[in-house]
Amino acid sequence: MRKHLLFILAVISLLGLQSCENYVPFGNISPDKLPSASIAFIEQHFPGETILLAEKELNAGVTEYDVKLSDGTEITFDKDGEWKGVNCGTRQVPDAIVPSNILEYVTQNFPEAFITEIEFKTLVKRYQVELNVDVELHFDKDGNLVNID
């Protein structure tokens, strides 16, 4: 019985060691470990800002990167470095990252407001946009208004 138990424990240990070979670390990472597309995005749309924090996460089985910049902006990227969400706090999201028909809608219907946060919800294929006037807008993947909160 004792030999049988020792054999089982040895097999379990070996399986555990084998799975460590496929382990991908998550958590804080060095900014140079971010996908090159995310670095290019930051340099283009947030020039002069530095990366204070970069994290690699596994979210519902999908790899994501969360980045915090020196001006407080928080950006989420997918595994390829494409942005999924940009939160500028109380500052304006750069117009260049907002789909043109969404930007046009906001400009025409909320002329005194600006976008502080934009997120693309991949599961429902919709954009969620927050304005500085405490209004939340939802657009389909083509930029057509779906809902206002």
Coordinates of C-alpha atoms in Angstrom, one line a residue:
M1 CA 0.0 0.0 0.0
R2 CA 2.8 2.4 0.9
K3 CA 4.6 1.7 -2.4
H4 CA 1.4 2.3 -4.3
L5 CA 0.9 5.7 -2.5
L6 CA 4.5 6.8 -3.2
F7 CA 4.1 5.8 -6.8
I8 CA 0.9 7.9 -7.2
L9 CA 2.6 10.9 -5.5
A10 CA 5.6 10.6 -7.8
V11 CA 3.4 10.6 -10.9
I12 CA 1.4 13.6 -9.7
S13 CA 4.7 15.5 -9.0
L14 CA 6.0 14.7 -12.4
L15 CA 2.8 15.9 -14.0
G16 CA 3.0 19.1 -12.0
L17 CA 6.6 19.7 -13.2
Q18 CA 5.7 19.0 -16.8
S19 CA 2.8 21.6 -16.6
C20 CA 5.3 24.2 -15.4
E21 CA 7.1 24.0 -18.8
N22 CA 3.9 25.5 -20.4
Y23 CA 3.4 28.1 -17.6
V24 CA 3.0 31.7 -18.9
P25 CA 3.6 34.3 -16.2
F26 CA 0.9 36.9 -15.6
G27 CA 0.9 40.0 -13.5
N28 CA 3.3 43.0 -13.7
I29 CA 5.6 42.9 -16.7
S30 CA 8.3 45.1 -18.1
P31 CA 6.9 47.6 -20.7
D32 CA 9.2 46.2 -23.3
K33 CA 7.3 42.9 -23.0
L34 CA 4.1 44.6 -24.4
P35 CA 3.2 43.8 -28.0
S36 CA 4.9 46.2 -30.4
A37 CA 1.5 47.4 -31.7
S38 CA 0.6 48.6 -28.2
I39 CA 3.9 50.5 -27.8
A40 CA 3.3 52.2 -31.2
F41 CA -0.3 53.1 -30.2
I42 CA 1.0 54.8 -27.0
E43 CA 3.8 56.6 -28.8
Q44 CA 1.4 57.9 -31.5
H45 CA -1.6 58.9 -29.4
F46 CA 0.0 59.7 -26.0
P47 CA 3.4 61.3 -26.9
G48 CA 5.5 62.3 -24.0
E49 CA 3.7 60.0 -21.6
T50 CA 5.6 57.1 -19.9
I51 CA 4.3 53.7 -18.9
L52 CA 4.0 53.5 -15.2
L53 CA 2.5 50.0 -15.0
A54 CA 2.1 47.2 -17.4
E55 CA 0.2 44.0 -16.6
K56 CA -0.5 40.8 -18.5
E57 CA -3.7 39.2 -17.6
L58 CA -5.7 36.1 -18.5
N59 CA -9.4 37.2 -18.6
A60 CA -11.9 34.5 -19.4
G61 CA -9.2 32.5 -21.2
V62 CA -8.1 35.5 -23.3
T63 CA -4.7 37.3 -22.8
E64 CA -5.0 41.1 -22.3
Y65 CA -2.6 43.8 -21.3
D66 CA -3.5 46.6 -19.0
V67 CA -1.3 49.7 -19.1
K68 CA -1.3 52.9 -16.9
L69 CA 0.4 56.0 -18.2
S70 CA 2.0 58.9 -16.4
D71 CA -1.0 61.1 -17.1
G72 CA -3.3 58.6 -15.4
T73 CA -4.7 57.2 -18.7
E74 CA -5.5 53.5 -18.5
I75 CA -5.5 51.4 -21.7
T76 CA -6.4 47.8 -22.3
F77 CA -4.9 45.9 -25.3
D78 CA -5.7 42.5 -26.7
K79 CA -3.0 39.8 -27.1
D80 CA -1.9 41.4 -30.5
G81 CA -1.6 44.9 -29.0
E82 CA -4.8 46.3 -30.4
W83 CA -6.6 48.7 -28.1
K84 CA -9.8 47.4 -26.4
G85 CA -10.4 50.3 -24.1
V86 CA -9.0 53.7 -23.3
N87 CA -9.9 55.6 -20.1
C88 CA -8.5 59.1 -19.8
G89 CA -10.2 59.9 -16.5
T90 CA -11.4 63.5 -16.8
R91 CA -9.3 64.3 -20.0
Q92 CA -10.4 63.9 -23.6
V93 CA -9.7 60.6 -25.4
P94 CA -7.6 61.5 -28.6
D95 CA -10.1 62.0 -31.5
A96 CA -7.9 59.9 -33.8
I97 CA -8.8 56.6 -32.0
V98 CA -12.5 57.2 -32.0
P99 CA -14.4 55.8 -35.1
S100 CA -15.3 58.8 -37.2
N101 CA -19.1 58.3 -37.2
I102 CA -19.1 58.0 -33.3
L103 CA -17.0 61.2 -33.1
E104 CA -19.4 62.9 -35.5
Y105 CA -22.4 61.9 -33.5
V106 CA -20.9 63.2 -30.2
T107 CA -19.8 66.5 -31.9
Q108 CA -23.3 67.1 -33.4
N109 CA -25.4 66.0 -30.4
F110 CA -23.2 67.0 -27.5
P111 CA -21.3 70.0 -28.8
E112 CA -20.1 71.1 -25.3
A113 CA -19.0 67.6 -24.3
F114 CA -16.0 65.3 -25.1
I115 CA -15.3 61.6 -24.8
T116 CA -13.4 60.6 -21.7
E117 CA -13.6 56.8 -22.2
I118 CA -14.1 54.4 -25.0
E119 CA -14.3 50.6 -24.9
F120 CA -15.0 48.0 -27.6
K121 CA -17.0 45.1 -26.1
T122 CA -15.9 42.2 -28.2
L123 CA -18.6 39.7 -27.1
V124 CA -21.5 42.0 -28.1
K125 CA -19.5 43.9 -30.8
R126 CA -20.4 47.3 -29.4
Y127 CA -18.6 50.5 -28.5
Q128 CA -19.3 52.0 -25.1
V129 CA -18.5 55.7 -24.9
E130 CA -18.5 57.9 -21.8
L131 CA -18.7 61.7 -22.0
N132 CA -17.5 64.3 -19.5
V133 CA -21.1 65.3 -18.9
D134 CA -22.0 62.0 -17.3
V135 CA -23.6 60.4 -20.4
E136 CA -22.9 56.9 -21.6
L137 CA -23.5 56.1 -25.2
H138 CA -23.6 52.6 -26.9
F139 CA -22.9 52.1 -30.6
D140 CA -22.9 49.0 -32.7
K141 CA -19.7 47.8 -34.4
D142 CA -20.5 50.1 -37.4
G143 CA -20.8 53.2 -35.1
N144 CA -24.6 53.4 -35.2
L145 CA -26.2 54.6 -31.9
V146 CA -27.9 51.8 -30.0
N147 CA -28.6 53.3 -26.6
I148 CA -28.0 56.3 -24.3
D149 CA -27.7 55.9 -20.5

